[in-house]
């Protein structure tokens, strides 16, 4: 994004509060006005949406480090969801900060976001505010199609399309372990989608009454081995002002280790549903 476009977007966005942008109607009104008032933004967003559909991920450089600007631009992909973005149930833009307290501070293994929802978010936006000063914490991406192609045994591919138990986190007042069940892979007409979170799947498979049979355990093993295939992932370092947009149903994402010197690495995250899909109650 040219400096002048970034500055115009930042200026435009300063008139909007994140709170009002939680409504899809307001998101779309703000986007329409931004597209009218900043003509260069119009072409850039149209190109980004087309590139995301064609390539499943892209990085926009020179994006303003601004929460409202992120929410408004992400509206070009659909409905920016304030309900399922991080631990607080009312967050339009979640701050992903590597700190001593972050539970998975070591490598964040390949996963898709929102795997417990009936309809996981279609897209994610990750805006890098501050990379790790140590230069670690690389972003890793791998496509579901490449993982499926790596799994040679067709019976494994078939089994991965059956529902697998994903353990739900325990909630205060409800100590009963519970699960939601979904396929890890879906394959139809050459389109491969994925839903996966290692912690939830491992815990689901451990739960009494949901233990995997040999066929599904073997298929999961083949999937996890494919995720370990060294030549498949794309790895890169997000720099400040780079906005990564990715297809959350056709790509898995993760990041490499962030060591103690990386505390303070900061991304801003948005999660986007296709426009007009109702958020499921989950
Ligand atoms: O820290 C990262 O680079 C990835 C974070 C992540 O997976 C997420 O916010 O969904
Ligand atoms: Fe994630």
GROMACS .gro file of C-alpha atoms and ligand atoms in nm:
model
  293
    1UNK     CA    1   0.000   0.000   0.000
    2UNK     CA    2   0.146   0.336  -0.097
    3UNK     CA    3   0.234   0.564   0.195
    4UNK     CA    4  -0.026   0.816   0.079
    5UNK     CA    5  -0.301   0.549   0.071
    6UNK     CA    6  -0.200   0.425   0.416
    7UNK     CA    7  -0.205   0.780   0.552
    8UNK     CA    8  -0.545   0.848   0.392
    9UNK     CA    9  -0.686   0.525   0.538
   10UNK     CA   10  -0.548   0.604   0.884
   11UNK     CA   11  -0.696   0.953   0.864
   12UNK     CA   12  -1.033   0.820   0.746
   13UNK     CA   13  -1.038   0.553   1.019
   14UNK     CA   14  -0.975   0.801   1.300
   15UNK     CA   15  -1.339   0.909   1.264
   16UNK     CA   16  -1.466   0.559   1.351
   17UNK     CA   17  -1.476   0.389   1.689
   18UNK     CA   18  -1.409   0.016   1.707
   19UNK     CA   19  -1.725  -0.024   1.913
   20UNK     CA   20  -1.952   0.108   1.640
   21UNK     CA   21  -1.773  -0.107   1.381
   22UNK     CA   22  -1.898  -0.421   1.559
   23UNK     CA   23  -2.216  -0.393   1.355
   24UNK     CA   24  -2.190  -0.540   1.005
   25UNK     CA   25  -2.409  -0.259   0.877
   26UNK     CA   26  -2.165   0.004   1.007
   27UNK     CA   27  -1.865  -0.193   0.879
   28UNK     CA   28  -2.010  -0.193   0.530
   29UNK     CA   29  -2.112   0.175   0.548
   30UNK     CA   30  -1.758   0.268   0.656
   31UNK     CA   31  -1.607   0.055   0.380
   32UNK     CA   32  -1.829   0.211   0.115
   33UNK     CA   33  -1.728   0.559   0.224
   34UNK     CA   34  -1.359   0.466   0.243
   35UNK     CA   35  -1.377   0.325  -0.112
   36UNK     CA   36  -1.539   0.644  -0.237
   37UNK     CA   37  -1.312   0.887  -0.055
   38UNK     CA   38  -0.986   0.698  -0.119
   39UNK     CA   39  -0.996   0.579  -0.482
   40UNK     CA   40  -0.655   0.404  -0.460
   41UNK     CA   41  -0.793   0.193  -0.174
   42UNK     CA   42  -1.073   0.067  -0.397
   43UNK     CA   43  -0.838  -0.093  -0.650
   44UNK     CA   44  -0.613  -0.228  -0.377
   45UNK     CA   45  -0.896  -0.399  -0.189
   46UNK     CA   46  -1.048  -0.543  -0.508
   47UNK     CA   47  -0.708  -0.686  -0.601
   48UNK     CA   48  -0.657  -0.823  -0.249
   49UNK     CA   49  -0.993  -1.004  -0.251
   50UNK     CA   50  -0.921  -1.155  -0.595
   51UNK     CA   51  -0.569  -1.258  -0.487
   52UNK     CA   52  -0.702  -1.416  -0.167
   53UNK     CA   53  -0.946  -1.629  -0.366
   54UNK     CA   54  -0.680  -1.730  -0.617
   55UNK     CA   55  -0.382  -1.780  -0.383
   56UNK     CA   56  -0.542  -1.840  -0.038
   57UNK     CA   57  -0.313  -1.586   0.131
   58UNK     CA   58  -0.149  -1.252   0.065
   59UNK     CA   59   0.041  -0.982   0.247
   60UNK     CA   60  -0.040  -0.611   0.212
   61UNK     CA   61   0.261  -0.398   0.305
   62UNK     CA   62   0.250  -0.050   0.454
   63UNK     CA   63  -0.085  -0.101   0.627
   64UNK     CA   64  -0.155   0.158   0.900
   65UNK     CA   65  -0.110   0.023   1.254
   66UNK     CA   66  -0.467   0.111   1.335
   67UNK     CA   67  -0.746  -0.101   1.478
   68UNK     CA   68  -1.034   0.074   1.300
   69UNK     CA   69  -0.848   0.070   0.966
   70UNK     CA   70  -0.801  -0.305   1.002
   71UNK     CA   71  -1.170  -0.363   1.077
   72UNK     CA   72  -1.282  -0.142   0.789
   73UNK     CA   73  -1.047  -0.299   0.530
   74UNK     CA   74  -1.133  -0.651   0.649
   75UNK     CA   75  -1.496  -0.569   0.576
   76UNK     CA   76  -1.403  -0.612   0.209
   77UNK     CA   77  -1.385  -0.989   0.281
   78UNK     CA   78  -1.719  -1.020   0.460
   79UNK     CA   79  -1.854  -0.975   0.811
   80UNK     CA   80  -1.587  -0.898   1.069
   81UNK     CA   81  -1.696  -1.101   1.371
   82UNK     CA   82  -1.670  -0.949   1.720
   83UNK     CA   83  -1.815  -1.259   1.890
   84UNK     CA   84  -1.553  -1.530   1.851
   85UNK     CA   85  -1.219  -1.353   1.849
   86UNK     CA   86  -1.018  -1.443   2.155
   87UNK     CA   87  -1.113  -1.510   2.515
   88UNK     CA   88  -1.328  -1.199   2.550
   89UNK     CA   89  -1.659  -1.264   2.370
   90UNK     CA   90  -1.691  -0.906   2.245
   91UNK     CA   91  -1.368  -0.826   2.059
   92UNK     CA   92  -1.360  -0.699   1.705
   93UNK     CA   93  -0.981  -0.683   1.691
   94UNK     CA   94  -0.785  -0.915   1.919
   95UNK     CA   95  -0.430  -0.828   2.024
   96UNK     CA   96  -0.208  -1.134   1.990
   97UNK     CA   97   0.084  -1.051   2.215
   98UNK     CA   98   0.368  -1.285   2.294
   99UNK     CA   99   0.417  -1.252   2.665
  100UNK     CA  100   0.533  -1.470   2.949
  101UNK     CA  101   0.168  -1.552   3.003
  102UNK     CA  102   0.075  -1.663   2.650
  103UNK     CA  103  -0.003  -2.031   2.680
  104UNK     CA  104   0.161  -2.151   2.358
  105UNK     CA  105   0.465  -1.928   2.359
  106UNK     CA  106   0.679  -2.201   2.210
  107UNK     CA  107   0.598  -2.298   1.853
  108UNK     CA  108   0.232  -2.245   1.775
  109UNK     CA  109   0.178  -2.562   1.573
  110UNK     CA  110  -0.027  -2.576   1.254
  111UNK     CA  111  -0.394  -2.516   1.318
  112UNK     CA  112  -0.702  -2.348   1.178
  113UNK     CA  113  -0.881  -2.087   1.385
  114UNK     CA  114  -1.227  -2.130   1.539
  115UNK     CA  115  -1.228  -2.509   1.488
  116UNK     CA  116  -1.506  -2.557   1.741
  117UNK     CA  117  -1.759  -2.340   1.558
  118UNK     CA  118  -2.019  -2.501   1.335
  119UNK     CA  119  -1.895  -2.261   1.064
  120UNK     CA  120  -1.532  -2.163   1.127
  121UNK     CA  121  -1.437  -1.817   1.005
  122UNK     CA  122  -1.367  -1.802   0.634
  123UNK     CA  123  -1.077  -1.554   0.661
  124UNK     CA  124  -0.827  -1.421   0.911
  125UNK     CA  125  -0.637  -1.097   0.905
  126UNK     CA  126  -0.314  -1.072   1.104
  127UNK     CA  127  -0.161  -0.724   1.112
  128UNK     CA  128   0.193  -0.712   1.247
  129UNK     CA  129   0.236  -0.418   1.483
  130UNK     CA  130   0.569  -0.531   1.621
  131UNK     CA  131   0.772  -0.835   1.518
  132UNK     CA  132   0.991  -1.015   1.766
  133UNK     CA  133   1.304  -0.804   1.816
  134UNK     CA  134   1.498  -1.132   1.802
  135UNK     CA  135   1.374  -1.205   1.446
  136UNK     CA  136   1.205  -1.529   1.554
  137UNK     CA  137   0.834  -1.608   1.539
  138UNK     CA  138   0.812  -1.680   1.166
  139UNK     CA  139   0.468  -1.733   1.017
  140UNK     CA  140   0.414  -2.076   0.860
  141UNK     CA  141   0.136  -2.163   0.615
  142UNK     CA  142   0.047  -2.488   0.445
  143UNK     CA  143  -0.252  -2.568   0.227
  144UNK     CA  144  -0.504  -2.841   0.297
  145UNK     CA  145  -0.467  -2.950  -0.067
  146UNK     CA  146  -0.091  -3.001  -0.026
  147UNK     CA  147  -0.143  -3.197   0.295
  148UNK     CA  148  -0.405  -3.417   0.129
  149UNK     CA  149  -0.174  -3.476  -0.169
  150UNK     CA  150   0.101  -3.581   0.071
  151UNK     CA  151  -0.119  -3.852   0.225
  152UNK     CA  152  -0.071  -4.144  -0.012
  153UNK     CA  153  -0.317  -4.387   0.143
  154UNK     CA  154  -0.670  -4.320   0.015
  155UNK     CA  155  -0.825  -4.497   0.312
  156UNK     CA  156  -0.662  -4.237   0.540
  157UNK     CA  157  -0.807  -3.958   0.327
  158UNK     CA  158  -1.150  -4.120   0.352
  159UNK     CA  159  -1.127  -4.160   0.730
  160UNK     CA  160  -1.016  -3.797   0.780
  161UNK     CA  161  -1.348  -3.690   0.624
  162UNK     CA  162  -1.540  -3.865   0.904
  163UNK     CA  163  -1.627  -3.667   1.218
  164UNK     CA  164  -1.345  -3.651   1.474
  165UNK     CA  165  -1.404  -3.548   1.836
  166UNK     CA  166  -1.271  -3.198   1.922
  167UNK     CA  167  -1.271  -3.141   2.299
  168UNK     CA  168  -1.449  -2.824   2.408
  169UNK     CA  169  -1.275  -2.618   2.675
  170UNK     CA  170  -1.428  -2.659   3.017
  171UNK     CA  171  -1.636  -2.365   3.126
  172UNK     CA  172  -1.677  -2.238   3.481
  173UNK     CA  173  -1.959  -2.428   3.642
  174UNK     CA  174  -1.945  -2.711   3.389
  175UNK     CA  175  -1.669  -2.956   3.458
  176UNK     CA  176  -1.815  -3.226   3.233
  177UNK     CA  177  -1.582  -3.292   2.942
  178UNK     CA  178  -1.767  -3.246   2.615
  179UNK     CA  179  -1.690  -3.259   2.247
  180UNK     CA  180  -1.800  -3.133   1.912
  181UNK     CA  181  -1.741  -3.365   1.616
  182UNK     CA  182  -1.629  -3.251   1.270
  183UNK     CA  183  -1.429  -3.386   0.978
  184UNK     CA  184  -1.064  -3.280   0.974
  185UNK     CA  185  -1.060  -3.274   0.593
  186UNK     CA  186  -1.335  -3.227   0.340
  187UNK     CA  187  -1.263  -3.299  -0.026
  188UNK     CA  188  -1.507  -3.224  -0.300
  189UNK     CA  189  -1.445  -3.154  -0.669
  190UNK     CA  190  -1.079  -3.081  -0.603
  191UNK     CA  191  -1.159  -2.834  -0.324
  192UNK     CA  192  -0.993  -2.937   0.002
  193UNK     CA  193  -1.086  -2.773   0.331
  194UNK     CA  194  -0.946  -2.837   0.676
  195UNK     CA  195  -1.039  -2.790   1.041
  196UNK     CA  196  -0.772  -2.878   1.295
  197UNK     CA  197  -0.630  -2.780   1.630
  198UNK     CA  198  -0.381  -3.027   1.779
  199UNK     CA  199  -0.470  -2.953   2.140
  200UNK     CA  200  -0.846  -2.995   2.085
  201UNK     CA  201  -0.809  -3.306   1.866
  202UNK     CA  202  -0.563  -3.477   2.101
  203UNK     CA  203  -0.789  -3.403   2.400
  204UNK     CA  204  -1.098  -3.518   2.204
  205UNK     CA  205  -0.933  -3.849   2.121
  206UNK     CA  206  -0.844  -3.901   2.488
  207UNK     CA  207  -1.192  -3.850   2.623
  208UNK     CA  208  -1.365  -4.153   2.756
  209UNK     CA  209  -1.630  -4.267   2.512
  210UNK     CA  210  -1.467  -4.092   2.215
  211UNK     CA  211  -1.139  -4.276   2.184
  212UNK     CA  212  -1.044  -4.317   1.818
  213UNK     CA  213  -1.056  -4.660   1.659
  214UNK     CA  214  -0.743  -4.786   1.482
  215UNK     CA  215  -0.860  -4.667   1.139
  216UNK     CA  216  -0.914  -4.307   1.255
  217UNK     CA  217  -0.607  -4.301   1.480
  218UNK     CA  218  -0.391  -4.416   1.186
  219UNK     CA  219  -0.544  -4.158   0.955
  220UNK     CA  220  -0.480  -3.884   1.212
  221UNK     CA  221  -0.121  -4.005   1.241
  222UNK     CA  222  -0.082  -3.979   0.861
  223UNK     CA  223  -0.227  -3.626   0.868
  224UNK     CA  224   0.011  -3.519   1.145
  225UNK     CA  225   0.308  -3.669   0.961
  226UNK     CA  226   0.207  -3.477   0.649
  227UNK     CA  227   0.203  -3.156   0.859
  228UNK     CA  228   0.564  -3.232   0.950
  229UNK     CA  229   0.673  -3.258   0.586
  230UNK     CA  230   0.952  -3.004   0.566
  231UNK     CA  231   0.918  -2.894   0.203
  232UNK     CA  232   0.546  -2.812   0.206
  233UNK     CA  233   0.507  -2.501   0.426
  234UNK     CA  234   0.570  -2.143   0.326
  235UNK     CA  235   0.764  -1.966   0.602
  236UNK     CA  236   0.819  -1.592   0.633
  237UNK     CA  237   0.864  -1.317   0.887
  238UNK     CA  238   0.585  -1.063   0.915
  239UNK     CA  239   0.725  -0.714   0.950
  240UNK     CA  240   0.560  -0.412   1.112
  241UNK     CA  241   0.285  -0.279   0.889
  242UNK     CA  242   0.236  -0.606   0.702
  243UNK     CA  243  -0.120  -0.738   0.696
  244UNK     CA  244  -0.152  -1.111   0.625
  245UNK     CA  245  -0.493  -1.214   0.494
  246UNK     CA  246  -0.554  -1.587   0.474
  247UNK     CA  247  -0.821  -1.843   0.392
  248UNK     CA  248  -0.885  -2.013   0.726
  249UNK     CA  249  -1.059  -2.315   0.573
  250UNK     CA  250  -0.807  -2.401   0.302
  251UNK     CA  251  -0.482  -2.318   0.483
  252UNK     CA  252  -0.338  -2.414   0.817
  253UNK     CA  253  -0.125  -2.154   0.992
  254UNK     CA  254   0.116  -2.141   1.280
  255UNK     CA  255   0.431  -1.971   1.390
  256UNK     CA  256   0.775  -2.085   1.487
  257UNK     CA  257   0.917  -2.051   1.835
  258UNK     CA  258   0.932  -1.709   2.000
  259UNK     CA  259   1.213  -1.705   2.255
  260UNK     CA  260   1.228  -1.491   2.568
  261UNK     CA  261   1.366  -1.196   2.369
  262UNK     CA  262   1.052  -1.201   2.153
  263UNK     CA  263   0.823  -1.099   2.436
  264UNK     CA  264   0.634  -0.797   2.305
  265UNK     CA  265   0.579  -0.937   1.955
  266UNK     CA  266   0.238  -0.801   1.867
  267UNK     CA  267  -0.018  -0.883   1.598
  268UNK     CA  268  -0.372  -0.752   1.564
  269UNK     CA  269  -0.619  -1.018   1.452
  270UNK     CA  270  -0.959  -1.004   1.284
  271UNK     CA  271  -1.181  -1.301   1.199
  272UNK     CA  272  -1.419  -1.271   0.909
  273UNK     CA  273  -1.725  -1.471   0.807
  274UNK     CA  274  -1.862  -1.472   0.457
  275UNK     CA  275  -2.114  -1.189   0.445
  276UNK     CA  276  -2.465  -1.282   0.564
  277UNK     CA  277  -2.372  -1.612   0.733
  278UNK     CA  278  -2.527  -1.617   1.077
  279UNK     CA  279  -2.277  -1.674   1.359
  280UNK     CA  280  -2.364  -2.009   1.514
  281UNK     CA  281  -2.429  -2.024   1.886
  282UNK     CA  282  -2.125  -2.208   2.022
  283LIG     O1  283   0.131  -1.550   1.647
  283LIG     C1  284   0.109  -1.583   1.530
  283LIG     O2  285   0.182  -1.555   1.436
  283LIG     C2  286  -0.013  -1.664   1.496
  283LIG     C3  287  -0.123  -1.638   1.590
  283LIG     C4  288  -0.243  -1.715   1.553
  283LIG     O3  289  -0.240  -1.829   1.516
  283LIG     C5  290  -0.371  -1.649   1.561
  283LIG     O4  291  -0.378  -1.538   1.611
  283LIG     O5  292  -0.468  -1.709   1.516
  284LIG    FE1  293  -0.442  -1.903   1.474
   0.00000   0.00000   0.00000
